[in-house]
Short mmCIF file of C-alpha atoms in Angstrom, two decimals:
data_model
loop_
_atom_site.label_atom_id
_atom_site.label_comp_id
_atom_site.label_asym_id
_atom_site.label_seq_id
_atom_site.Cartn_x
_atom_site.Cartn_y
_atom_site.Cartn_z
CA UNK A 6 47.76 137.74 -140.77
CA UNK A 7 45.61 135.86 -143.23
CA UNK A 8 48.82 134.63 -144.91
CA UNK A 9 49.36 132.08 -142.22
CA UNK A 10 45.78 131.39 -141.30
CA UNK A 11 43.92 129.13 -143.75
CA UNK A 12 41.23 131.30 -145.40
CA UNK A 13 38.41 128.97 -144.42
CA UNK A 14 39.45 129.09 -140.77
CA UNK A 15 39.81 132.85 -140.95
CA UNK A 16 36.35 133.29 -142.40
CA UNK A 17 34.77 130.98 -139.83
CA UNK A 18 36.51 132.80 -137.00
CA UNK A 19 35.38 136.17 -138.36
CA UNK A 20 31.80 134.94 -138.59
CA UNK A 21 32.10 133.81 -134.97
CA UNK A 22 33.53 137.20 -134.06
CA UNK A 23 30.49 138.97 -135.49
CA UNK A 24 28.06 136.54 -133.90
CA UNK A 25 29.65 136.43 -130.43
CA UNK A 26 30.57 140.12 -130.58
CA UNK A 27 26.93 141.06 -131.18
CA UNK A 28 25.86 139.04 -128.13
CA UNK A 29 28.65 140.53 -126.01
CA UNK A 30 27.51 143.99 -127.14
CA UNK A 31 23.93 143.35 -126.02
CA UNK A 32 25.09 142.27 -122.60
CA UNK A 33 27.91 144.77 -122.19
CA UNK A 34 25.64 147.72 -123.06
CA UNK A 35 23.51 146.68 -120.10
CA UNK A 36 26.57 146.70 -117.84
CA UNK A 37 27.59 150.14 -119.11
CA UNK A 38 24.08 151.48 -118.61
CA UNK A 39 23.82 150.03 -115.07
CA UNK A 40 27.20 151.47 -114.18
CA UNK A 41 26.37 154.91 -115.57
CA UNK A 42 22.87 155.29 -114.20
CA UNK A 43 23.09 153.22 -111.01
CA UNK A 44 26.84 153.55 -110.34
CA UNK A 45 26.96 149.79 -109.91
CA UNK A 46 29.27 147.33 -111.72
CA UNK A 47 26.73 144.54 -111.63
CA UNK A 48 28.22 141.06 -111.62
CA UNK A 49 24.74 139.55 -111.44
CA UNK A 50 24.16 140.82 -114.97
CA UNK A 51 25.21 137.47 -116.47
CA UNK A 52 22.50 135.71 -114.54
CA UNK A 53 19.75 137.79 -116.18
CA UNK A 54 21.03 136.36 -119.48
CA UNK A 55 20.92 132.81 -118.11
CA UNK A 56 17.41 133.39 -116.74
CA UNK A 57 16.37 134.67 -120.18
CA UNK A 58 17.91 131.63 -121.85
CA UNK A 59 15.97 129.30 -119.52
CA UNK A 60 12.74 131.20 -120.17
CA UNK A 61 13.34 130.77 -123.90
CA UNK A 62 14.18 127.09 -123.44
CA UNK A 63 11.06 126.36 -121.39
CA UNK A 64 8.80 128.22 -123.84
CA UNK A 65 10.34 126.33 -126.76
CA UNK A 66 10.01 122.98 -124.94
CA UNK A 67 6.35 123.75 -124.31
CA UNK A 68 5.91 123.65 -128.07
CA UNK A 69 5.91 127.35 -128.93
CA UNK A 70 8.49 127.70 -131.66
CA UNK A 71 7.80 131.23 -132.82
CA UNK A 72 11.17 132.97 -132.29
CA UNK A 73 9.49 136.29 -131.53
CA UNK A 74 7.42 134.81 -128.70
CA UNK A 75 10.56 133.08 -127.39
CA UNK A 76 12.49 136.37 -127.40
CA UNK A 77 9.69 138.24 -125.67
CA UNK A 78 9.55 135.59 -122.95
CA UNK A 79 13.32 135.89 -122.50
CA UNK A 80 13.06 139.69 -122.32
CA UNK A 81 10.32 139.59 -119.70
CA UNK A 82 12.09 137.07 -117.47
CA UNK A 83 15.45 138.87 -117.77
CA UNK A 84 13.78 142.21 -117.06
CA UNK A 85 11.94 140.92 -114.00
CA UNK A 86 15.07 139.23 -112.58
CA UNK A 87 16.90 142.56 -112.86
CA UNK A 88 14.07 144.60 -111.35
CA UNK A 89 13.61 142.16 -108.47
CA UNK A 90 17.32 142.15 -107.68
CA UNK A 91 17.21 145.95 -107.59
CA UNK A 92 14.13 146.20 -105.41
CA UNK A 93 15.11 143.38 -103.06
CA UNK A 94 18.84 144.03 -102.69
CA UNK A 95 20.45 147.02 -104.39
CA UNK A 96 17.86 149.66 -103.54
CA UNK A 97 17.68 148.84 -99.80
CA UNK A 98 21.50 148.81 -99.68
CA UNK A 99 21.72 152.19 -101.43
CA UNK A 100 19.25 153.60 -98.91
CA UNK A 101 21.68 152.57 -96.18
CA UNK A 102 24.40 154.44 -98.00
CA UNK A 103 26.72 151.41 -98.14
CA UNK A 104 30.06 151.67 -99.91
CA UNK A 105 30.67 150.95 -103.56
CA UNK A 106 32.56 147.75 -102.60
CA UNK A 107 29.64 146.44 -100.57
CA UNK A 108 27.43 146.90 -103.63
CA UNK A 109 29.89 144.98 -105.82
CA UNK A 110 29.97 142.12 -103.31
CA UNK A 111 26.19 142.22 -103.11
CA UNK A 112 26.01 141.91 -106.89
CA UNK A 113 28.16 138.76 -106.71
CA UNK A 114 25.81 137.40 -104.06
CA UNK A 115 22.72 138.20 -106.14
CA UNK A 116 24.34 136.46 -109.10
CA UNK A 117 25.09 133.42 -106.98
CA UNK A 118 21.53 133.24 -105.68
CA UNK A 119 19.96 133.47 -109.16
CA UNK A 120 22.47 130.96 -110.54
CA UNK A 121 21.66 128.37 -107.89
CA UNK A 122 17.92 128.95 -108.17
CA UNK A 123 18.38 128.09 -111.86
CA UNK A 124 20.55 125.08 -110.92
CA UNK A 125 17.86 123.78 -108.58
CA UNK A 126 15.18 124.29 -111.22
CA UNK A 127 17.30 122.69 -113.95
CA UNK A 128 18.03 119.76 -111.68
CA UNK A 129 14.39 119.27 -110.69
CA UNK A 130 13.06 119.40 -114.24
CA UNK A 131 16.18 117.90 -115.81
CA UNK A 132 16.93 120.93 -117.95
CA UNK A 133 20.70 120.64 -118.33
CA UNK A 134 22.46 121.19 -121.63
CA UNK A 135 19.37 121.38 -123.78
CA UNK A 136 19.06 123.53 -126.85
CA UNK A 137 16.27 125.98 -127.49
CA UNK A 138 14.23 123.87 -129.86
CA UNK A 139 14.08 126.15 -132.89
CA UNK A 140 14.75 123.87 -135.88
CA UNK A 141 18.18 124.37 -137.39
CA UNK A 142 18.38 125.11 -141.10
CA UNK A 143 21.51 125.62 -143.13
CA UNK A 144 21.32 128.80 -145.17
CA UNK A 145 24.82 128.80 -146.59
CA UNK A 146 27.63 126.26 -146.75
CA UNK A 147 31.09 126.82 -148.16
CA UNK A 148 33.81 124.44 -147.01
CA UNK A 149 33.95 124.59 -143.21
CA UNK A 150 31.84 127.74 -143.08
CA UNK A 151 28.22 127.05 -142.28
CA UNK A 152 25.70 129.81 -141.84
CA UNK A 153 22.46 128.66 -140.30
CA UNK A 154 19.16 130.39 -139.71
CA UNK A 155 20.48 130.99 -136.16
CA UNK A 156 23.15 133.32 -137.50
CA UNK A 157 20.40 135.11 -139.40
CA UNK A 158 18.58 135.48 -136.07
CA UNK A 159 21.40 136.34 -133.74
CA UNK A 160 23.22 139.05 -135.64
CA UNK A 161 20.31 141.14 -136.99
CA UNK A 162 18.37 140.86 -133.70
CA UNK A 163 21.38 142.03 -131.69
CA UNK A 164 22.14 144.86 -134.08
CA UNK A 165 18.52 145.99 -134.23
CA UNK A 166 18.27 145.95 -130.42
CA UNK A 167 21.52 147.89 -130.06
CA UNK A 168 20.19 150.42 -132.57
CA UNK A 169 16.83 150.72 -130.77
CA UNK A 170 18.59 151.14 -127.44
CA UNK A 171 20.82 153.90 -128.82
CA UNK A 172 17.78 155.62 -130.30
CA UNK A 173 15.87 155.30 -127.05
CA UNK A 174 18.72 156.83 -125.07
CA UNK A 175 19.34 159.70 -127.44
CA UNK A 176 15.91 160.57 -128.75
CA UNK A 177 13.30 159.69 -126.14
CA UNK A 178 12.36 161.59 -122.97
CA UNK A 179 13.08 158.46 -120.91
CA UNK A 180 16.54 158.16 -122.45
CA UNK A 181 17.20 161.81 -121.74
CA UNK A 182 16.22 161.27 -118.12
CA UNK A 183 18.48 158.21 -117.88
CA UNK A 184 21.40 160.26 -119.20
CA UNK A 185 20.51 163.05 -116.78
CA UNK A 186 20.70 160.54 -113.91
CA UNK A 187 24.00 159.22 -115.21
CA UNK A 188 25.36 162.77 -115.39
CA UNK A 189 24.11 164.34 -112.14
CA UNK A 190 21.64 162.49 -109.96
CA UNK A 191 21.26 165.28 -107.39
CA UNK A 192 20.27 167.84 -109.98
CA UNK A 193 17.92 165.27 -111.52
CA UNK A 194 16.15 165.06 -108.14
CA UNK A 195 16.11 168.82 -107.71
CA UNK A 196 14.37 169.40 -111.05
CA UNK A 197 11.78 166.77 -110.26
CA UNK A 198 12.85 163.76 -112.33
CA UNK A 199 11.26 160.72 -110.63
CA UNK A 200 14.64 159.12 -110.01
CA UNK A 201 13.39 155.81 -108.62
CA UNK A 202 10.98 155.30 -111.50
CA UNK A 203 13.67 156.01 -114.09
CA UNK A 204 15.95 153.55 -112.28
CA UNK A 205 13.25 150.88 -112.37
CA UNK A 206 12.82 151.36 -116.12
CA UNK A 207 16.58 151.16 -116.55
CA UNK A 208 16.69 147.86 -114.69
CA UNK A 209 13.85 146.45 -116.78
CA UNK A 210 15.63 147.51 -119.93
CA UNK A 211 19.09 146.16 -119.08
CA UNK A 212 17.66 142.92 -117.68
CA UNK A 213 15.44 142.46 -120.72
CA UNK A 214 18.31 142.97 -123.13
CA UNK A 215 20.46 140.52 -121.19
CA UNK A 216 17.57 138.04 -121.27
CA UNK A 217 17.34 138.31 -125.07
CA UNK A 218 21.12 137.97 -125.33
CA UNK A 219 20.86 134.79 -123.24
CA UNK A 220 18.11 133.40 -125.46
CA UNK A 221 20.10 134.16 -128.61
CA UNK A 222 23.07 132.49 -126.97
CA UNK A 223 20.94 129.48 -126.18
CA UNK A 224 20.04 129.20 -129.85
CA UNK A 225 23.60 128.33 -130.71
CA UNK A 226 24.89 126.49 -127.67
CA UNK A 227 23.29 124.37 -124.97
CA UNK A 228 21.50 126.15 -122.13
CA UNK A 229 23.15 125.63 -118.76
CA UNK A 230 22.93 127.45 -115.41
CA UNK A 231 26.58 128.52 -115.79
CA UNK A 232 26.34 129.86 -119.35
CA UNK A 233 25.96 133.53 -118.43
CA UNK A 234 28.57 133.37 -115.73
CA UNK A 235 31.00 131.85 -118.26
CA UNK A 236 30.71 134.97 -120.40
CA UNK A 237 30.75 137.63 -117.68
CA UNK A 238 34.48 138.36 -117.80
CA UNK A 239 34.40 138.79 -121.60
CA UNK A 240 31.37 141.04 -121.28
CA UNK A 241 33.01 143.12 -118.56
CA UNK A 242 36.14 143.38 -120.70
CA UNK A 243 33.97 144.86 -123.46
CA UNK A 244 32.33 147.33 -121.08
CA UNK A 245 35.72 148.31 -119.62
CA UNK A 246 37.01 148.93 -123.15
CA UNK A 247 34.11 151.38 -123.37
CA UNK A 248 35.33 153.05 -120.18
CA UNK A 249 32.07 151.82 -118.55
CA UNK A 250 30.52 155.02 -119.85
CA UNK A 251 30.55 155.10 -123.63
CA UNK A 252 27.99 153.28 -125.70
CA UNK A 253 29.96 153.36 -128.92
CA UNK A 254 33.10 152.33 -127.00
CA UNK A 255 31.26 149.38 -125.44
CA UNK A 256 29.97 148.15 -128.81
CA UNK A 257 33.43 148.41 -130.32
CA UNK A 258 34.85 146.77 -127.18
CA UNK A 259 32.46 143.83 -127.61
CA UNK A 260 33.74 143.14 -131.12
CA UNK A 261 37.38 143.64 -130.06
CA UNK A 262 36.96 141.04 -127.30
CA UNK A 263 35.14 138.62 -129.61
CA UNK A 264 37.80 139.14 -132.30
CA UNK A 265 40.57 138.42 -129.79
CA UNK A 266 38.82 135.30 -128.50
CA UNK A 267 38.07 133.90 -131.95
CA UNK A 268 40.49 135.17 -134.57
CA UNK A 269 43.56 136.32 -132.62
CA UNK A 270 43.81 133.13 -130.56
CA UNK A 271 43.51 131.07 -133.74
CA UNK A 272 46.25 133.12 -135.36
CA UNK A 273 48.51 132.65 -132.32
CA UNK A 274 47.71 128.95 -132.33
CA UNK A 275 48.52 128.40 -135.99
CA UNK A 276 51.66 130.54 -136.00
CA UNK A 277 53.12 130.22 -132.53
CA UNK A 278 51.57 127.05 -131.21
CA UNK A 279 49.71 128.89 -128.43
CA UNK A 280 47.23 126.42 -127.01
CA UNK A 281 43.56 127.26 -127.70
CA UNK A 282 42.94 126.52 -124.02
CA UNK A 283 44.36 129.98 -123.29
CA UNK A 284 41.25 131.56 -124.80
CA UNK A 285 39.63 132.31 -121.40
CA UNK A 286 42.75 134.30 -120.43
CA UNK A 287 42.18 136.82 -123.23
CA UNK A 288 39.48 138.94 -121.59
CA UNK A 289 41.52 139.03 -118.37
CA UNK A 290 44.53 140.25 -120.32
CA UNK A 291 42.39 142.89 -122.04
CA UNK A 292 41.00 144.11 -118.70
CA UNK A 293 44.46 144.31 -117.11
CA UNK A 294 46.01 146.08 -120.08
CA UNK A 295 43.14 148.58 -120.40
CA UNK A 296 43.05 149.36 -116.68
CA UNK A 297 46.84 149.82 -116.61
CA UNK A 298 47.29 151.91 -119.71
CA UNK A 299 43.94 153.34 -120.73
CA UNK A 300 41.46 153.21 -117.85
CA UNK A 301 39.12 155.61 -119.63
CA UNK A 302 38.71 152.91 -122.31
CA UNK A 303 38.18 153.80 -125.93
CA UNK A 304 35.94 156.73 -124.99
CA UNK A 305 38.17 159.61 -125.92
CA UNK A 306 39.04 157.98 -129.24
CA UNK A 307 35.47 157.81 -130.42
CA UNK A 308 33.66 160.35 -128.29
CA UNK A 309 30.20 160.99 -129.64
CA UNK A 310 26.85 162.34 -128.63
CA UNK A 311 24.91 159.69 -126.82
CA UNK A 312 27.73 158.70 -124.57
CA UNK A 313 26.69 158.49 -121.00
CA UNK A 314 29.22 160.80 -119.50
CA UNK A 315 31.88 160.61 -116.81
CA UNK B 22 5.57 182.24 -97.92
CA UNK B 23 8.31 179.97 -96.57
CA UNK B 24 8.33 179.96 -92.79
CA UNK B 25 11.15 178.34 -90.89
CA UNK B 26 10.80 177.64 -87.18
CA UNK B 27 13.52 176.51 -84.79
CA UNK B 28 15.31 174.67 -87.56
CA UNK B 29 18.38 172.63 -86.64
CA UNK B 30 20.00 171.09 -89.70
CA UNK B 31 23.34 169.94 -91.08
CA UNK B 32 25.12 167.00 -92.64
CA UNK B 33 25.37 163.50 -91.17
CA UNK B 34 25.72 164.13 -87.43
CA UNK B 35 27.06 167.67 -87.80
CA UNK B 36 24.64 170.41 -86.80
CA UNK B 37 25.24 173.64 -88.69
CA UNK B 38 22.00 175.60 -88.34
CA UNK B 39 20.92 176.05 -84.71
CA UNK B 40 17.31 176.79 -83.86
CA UNK B 41 16.92 179.10 -86.83
CA UNK B 42 13.63 180.93 -87.26
CA UNK B 43 12.87 183.26 -90.14
CA UNK B 44 10.37 183.71 -92.92
CA UNK B 45 10.68 184.63 -96.56
CA UNK B 46 7.92 186.88 -97.86
CA UNK B 47 6.01 186.28 -101.07
CA UNK B 48 7.10 188.11 -104.25
CA UNK B 49 10.18 189.44 -102.56
CA UNK B 50 13.82 189.15 -103.50
CA UNK B 51 15.45 188.02 -100.25
CA UNK B 52 19.16 187.64 -99.76
CA UNK B 53 20.77 185.29 -97.25
CA UNK B 54 24.20 186.67 -96.35
CA UNK B 55 26.99 185.62 -94.07
CA UNK B 56 30.58 184.47 -94.01
CA UNK B 57 31.74 181.02 -95.15
CA UNK B 58 30.37 178.25 -92.98
CA UNK B 59 27.55 180.34 -91.57
CA UNK B 60 24.95 177.87 -92.82
CA UNK B 61 23.56 179.72 -95.85
CA UNK B 62 23.79 176.78 -98.24
CA UNK B 63 22.71 174.40 -95.47
CA UNK B 64 19.49 176.40 -95.22
CA UNK B 65 18.81 176.06 -98.97
CA UNK B 66 19.52 172.33 -98.85
CA UNK B 67 17.29 171.86 -95.82
CA UNK B 68 14.39 173.48 -97.70
CA UNK B 69 15.04 171.07 -100.61
CA UNK B 70 15.43 168.04 -98.31
CA UNK B 71 19.00 167.45 -99.48
CA UNK B 72 20.63 167.20 -96.04
CA UNK B 73 19.80 166.17 -92.49
CA UNK B 74 17.17 168.04 -90.47
CA UNK B 75 17.44 167.38 -86.72
CA UNK B 76 14.48 169.45 -85.60
CA UNK B 77 12.12 172.31 -86.30
CA UNK B 78 9.81 172.94 -89.20
CA UNK B 79 9.82 174.39 -92.71
CA UNK B 80 6.45 175.44 -94.08
CA UNK B 81 5.53 176.43 -97.59
CA UNK B 82 2.37 178.38 -96.88
CA UNK B 83 0.53 175.82 -94.70
CA UNK B 84 2.39 172.77 -95.90
CA UNK B 85 5.21 171.09 -93.98
CA UNK B 86 8.19 170.47 -96.29
CA UNK B 87 10.32 168.36 -93.97
CA UNK B 88 10.15 164.76 -95.14
CA UNK B 89 8.81 165.63 -98.59
CA UNK B 90 11.10 163.94 -101.19
CA UNK B 91 13.26 166.37 -103.19
CA UNK B 92 11.62 165.24 -106.45
CA UNK B 93 8.21 166.26 -105.12
CA UNK B 94 9.33 169.68 -103.85
CA UNK B 95 9.87 170.98 -107.39
CA UNK B 96 6.26 170.05 -108.14
CA UNK B 97 5.16 172.29 -105.26
CA UNK B 98 6.61 175.25 -107.13
CA UNK B 99 10.07 175.56 -105.58
CA UNK B 100 13.04 175.52 -107.93
CA UNK B 101 16.62 175.36 -106.67
CA UNK B 102 19.82 176.33 -108.45
CA UNK B 103 22.76 174.74 -106.61
CA UNK B 104 26.09 176.51 -106.52
CA UNK B 105 28.01 173.75 -108.27
CA UNK B 106 27.04 170.98 -110.67
CA UNK B 107 23.88 172.88 -111.51
CA UNK B 108 23.60 171.81 -115.16
CA UNK B 109 23.80 168.44 -116.96
CA UNK B 110 27.14 169.18 -118.56
CA UNK B 111 27.29 166.02 -120.69
CA UNK B 112 23.94 166.80 -122.33
CA UNK B 113 23.24 169.48 -124.93
CA UNK B 114 21.87 172.87 -123.93
CA UNK B 115 18.52 172.01 -125.52
CA UNK B 116 18.32 168.72 -123.62
CA UNK B 117 19.02 170.59 -120.38
CA UNK B 118 16.17 172.96 -121.16
CA UNK B 119 13.82 170.12 -122.10
CA UNK B 120 14.57 168.46 -118.77
CA UNK B 121 13.85 171.75 -116.98
CA UNK B 122 10.46 171.99 -118.70
CA UNK B 123 9.51 168.36 -118.13
CA UNK B 124 7.20 169.00 -115.18
CA UNK B 125 5.07 171.43 -117.20
CA UNK B 126 2.00 170.07 -119.00
CA UNK B 127 3.02 168.99 -122.53
CA UNK B 128 1.13 171.76 -124.33
CA UNK B 129 2.80 174.49 -122.23
CA UNK B 130 6.35 173.41 -123.01
CA UNK B 131 6.80 175.01 -126.47
CA UNK B 132 5.51 178.38 -125.18
CA UNK B 133 7.81 178.21 -122.17
CA UNK B 134 10.81 177.44 -124.40
CA UNK B 135 9.88 180.39 -126.63
CA UNK B 136 9.49 182.80 -123.69
CA UNK B 137 12.85 181.62 -122.47
CA UNK B 138 14.49 183.10 -125.57
CA UNK B 139 13.43 186.56 -124.43
CA UNK B 140 14.82 186.30 -120.92
CA UNK B 141 17.92 184.29 -121.82
CA UNK B 142 18.65 185.25 -125.45
CA UNK B 143 22.18 183.91 -125.12
CA UNK B 144 20.92 180.31 -124.79
CA UNK B 145 18.81 180.37 -127.93
CA UNK B 146 21.86 180.12 -130.15
CA UNK B 147 23.49 177.35 -128.15
CA UNK B 148 20.84 174.61 -128.31
CA UNK B 149 22.87 171.92 -130.03
CA UNK B 150 26.03 172.60 -128.06
CA UNK B 151 27.16 170.30 -125.27
CA UNK B 152 26.58 172.18 -122.03
CA UNK B 153 30.13 171.56 -120.79
CA UNK B 154 31.43 173.86 -123.54
CA UNK B 155 29.52 176.94 -122.27
CA UNK B 156 31.36 179.92 -120.79
CA UNK B 157 30.96 180.73 -117.09
CA UNK B 158 28.18 183.26 -117.65
CA UNK B 159 26.30 181.07 -120.13
CA UNK B 160 26.62 178.13 -117.75
CA UNK B 161 25.03 180.13 -114.93
CA UNK B 162 22.28 181.44 -117.22
CA UNK B 163 21.53 177.84 -118.27
CA UNK B 164 21.33 176.77 -114.63
CA UNK B 165 18.84 179.56 -113.90
CA UNK B 166 16.93 178.82 -117.12
CA UNK B 167 16.53 175.14 -116.15
CA UNK B 168 15.00 176.24 -112.85
CA UNK B 169 12.85 178.94 -114.50
CA UNK B 170 11.36 176.49 -117.03
CA UNK B 171 9.50 174.61 -114.32
CA UNK B 172 7.56 177.89 -113.81
CA UNK B 173 8.18 177.94 -110.06
CA UNK B 174 6.66 180.47 -107.71
CA UNK B 175 9.83 180.42 -105.60
CA UNK B 176 13.41 180.15 -106.81
CA UNK B 177 16.33 179.42 -104.47
CA UNK B 178 19.77 180.28 -105.79
CA UNK B 179 23.03 179.35 -104.11
CA UNK B 180 25.73 181.92 -104.93
CA UNK B 181 24.60 182.58 -108.50
CA UNK B 182 27.48 185.00 -109.14
CA UNK B 183 30.31 182.91 -107.67
CA UNK B 184 33.30 182.73 -109.96
CA UNK B 185 31.84 185.10 -112.56
CA UNK B 186 33.50 188.24 -113.93
CA UNK B 187 31.86 191.36 -112.41
CA UNK B 188 30.16 192.42 -115.66
CA UNK B 189 28.66 188.95 -116.11
CA UNK B 190 27.60 188.78 -112.47
CA UNK B 191 25.67 192.01 -113.05
CA UNK B 192 23.92 190.36 -116.03
CA UNK B 193 22.90 187.47 -113.78
CA UNK B 194 21.45 189.85 -111.19
CA UNK B 195 19.67 191.80 -113.92
CA UNK B 196 17.94 188.57 -115.00
CA UNK B 197 17.01 187.87 -111.37
CA UNK B 198 15.57 191.37 -111.16
CA UNK B 199 13.41 190.61 -114.22
CA UNK B 200 12.17 187.39 -112.65
CA UNK B 201 11.18 189.32 -109.55
CA UNK B 202 9.31 191.81 -111.71
CA UNK B 203 7.38 188.84 -113.11
CA UNK B 204 6.22 188.08 -109.58
CA UNK B 205 8.60 185.32 -108.63
CA UNK B 206 9.79 184.97 -105.03
CA UNK B 207 13.58 184.85 -104.98
CA UNK B 208 15.82 183.63 -102.20
CA UNK B 209 19.47 184.15 -102.99
CA UNK B 210 22.48 183.06 -100.96
CA UNK B 211 25.43 185.36 -101.57
CA UNK B 212 28.88 186.10 -100.29
CA UNK B 213 29.18 189.33 -102.23
CA UNK B 214 26.89 191.29 -99.93
CA UNK B 215 27.29 194.74 -101.44
CA UNK B 216 26.32 193.56 -104.89
CA UNK B 217 23.23 191.59 -103.93
CA UNK B 218 22.05 194.36 -101.61
CA UNK B 219 21.69 196.60 -104.65
CA UNK B 220 19.09 194.27 -106.11
CA UNK B 221 17.30 192.59 -103.22
CA UNK B 222 14.42 193.80 -101.08
CA UNK B 223 15.22 192.12 -97.83
CA UNK B 224 18.31 190.57 -96.24
CA UNK B 225 19.04 187.99 -93.58
CA UNK B 226 22.52 187.68 -92.13
CA UNK B 227 23.59 184.35 -90.67
CA UNK B 228 26.59 183.65 -88.53
CA UNK B 229 27.59 180.27 -87.13
CA UNK B 230 24.17 178.88 -87.94
CA UNK B 231 22.21 181.66 -86.25
CA UNK B 232 20.32 184.68 -87.49
CA UNK B 233 22.17 187.83 -86.43
CA UNK B 234 20.42 190.48 -88.53
CA UNK B 235 17.38 190.93 -90.68
CA UNK B 236 15.98 193.99 -92.39
CA UNK B 237 15.40 195.67 -95.70
CA UNK B 238 18.31 196.02 -98.10
CA UNK B 239 18.55 199.74 -97.23
CA UNK B 240 18.63 199.02 -93.53
CA UNK B 241 21.32 196.47 -94.06
CA UNK B 242 23.42 198.81 -96.17
CA UNK B 243 22.96 201.58 -93.64
CA UNK B 244 23.98 199.37 -90.77
CA UNK B 245 27.74 199.63 -91.25
CA UNK B 246 28.30 197.63 -88.09
CA UNK B 247 26.50 194.57 -89.49
CA UNK B 248 28.28 194.83 -92.76
CA UNK B 249 31.69 195.15 -91.17
CA UNK B 250 31.43 192.66 -88.39
CA UNK B 251 29.35 189.95 -90.01
CA UNK B 252 29.97 190.25 -93.69
CA UNK B 253 33.61 191.27 -93.65
CA UNK B 254 33.02 193.91 -96.30
CA UNK B 255 34.71 197.26 -95.84
#
């Protein structure tokens, strides 16, 4: 396809694919983990990312510019938002044995509540469309392609976190217990796994990762109360490509979605005059096509140890 | 050891066990027999707090078990092997065993895993394999091994030989016999009455949620009437 796409544009779009894909992966892995362990497709997940981005923004505005401190703040705030939404809403609802659909609706409601808390806060302190104040430095420039220190932050951080998460799930006792819960929660109870505690840790982990994803996002675009929500469909598309159960499938799915949104749309635009405004339709198309023709996602194609089962 | 008094239990609003009273003796292999729907599994689940108890009491020695969360019951020394979905089939055999041993103190786990090789030699060679790939007999042995690794004093088993070829079912009962020799209290729900009666010490027969017979295995085998009318075995 490169024949018709100017090389500079192609390279830029591929760089974007890697950058955005890595962020999608961080968020989508959280969705896959929540779905596997908690049996909940959590639409509030995007809001943990936004909360993390705001935490990062506020820390950076307060004058702390150490990226590590900023990321830790984002992790903590994302993790706490997730844990609180579990303890205040999802757990009491599960106790009442409500249906799966009620839980999905509740997750939309939780998302809405967090989003508008952030709106109110942003409005009060005038925190709209600001950037996390880490100074921008150009590391590499070649024609239209510019690689900044942000790229050097976003991609390795995402990849390292994905790697740590995979290691944690496959090699640690906690990860083993999470996979046991994902596989058979009744048996987990019977053999004495403290199910509620493992769930709490899972929420902290997925919320924290989303928070870091939000902060990394906020490094490259402006922070806004709607930023997480704007990405949720793409992130869900990635998780659905992973069959909502496979880690490797979700990671691959994240890059497939990012590739479609950055490179494929550009290719269609240059060759067939498809308007770039159709970009938001891409994840919807991916979701519909996957659910119609391959609802198990990419799982069976790349089945590996460490997948979360069912 | 486990004393049940006037227990009424079931699922949701459905009462299956009606005013059931019985007690399982320590270090005995007890069988709970009865036709389908007689409440055998309901009784196991009630002990483990996995269904609805409407009334009565379940005591482990002096301690009331009703209301104790399932997770905590295993820490009191009761292990339960459900009839279905009794292993983590997406995990490896070794991971299943590690999860079984997780409630032991850390320094006891390696010894327990080593001892396991002697009782369940078949599992030793399967560590890295995904549990879903095990054969029927291996699957059942793994399920029992997971329960055994928590070093319980009482093990409840729901139809441990269901769906197994006769020769393999005998292997399963032989392992249960060994566990009893080690001093474990066994409570086994079975449909195949004749087979379990060869191994157990004592039998309870349930019908429509009520106790209709109890006695030693010999008494039960001798009582043709019970066997014919309640167990449907000729």
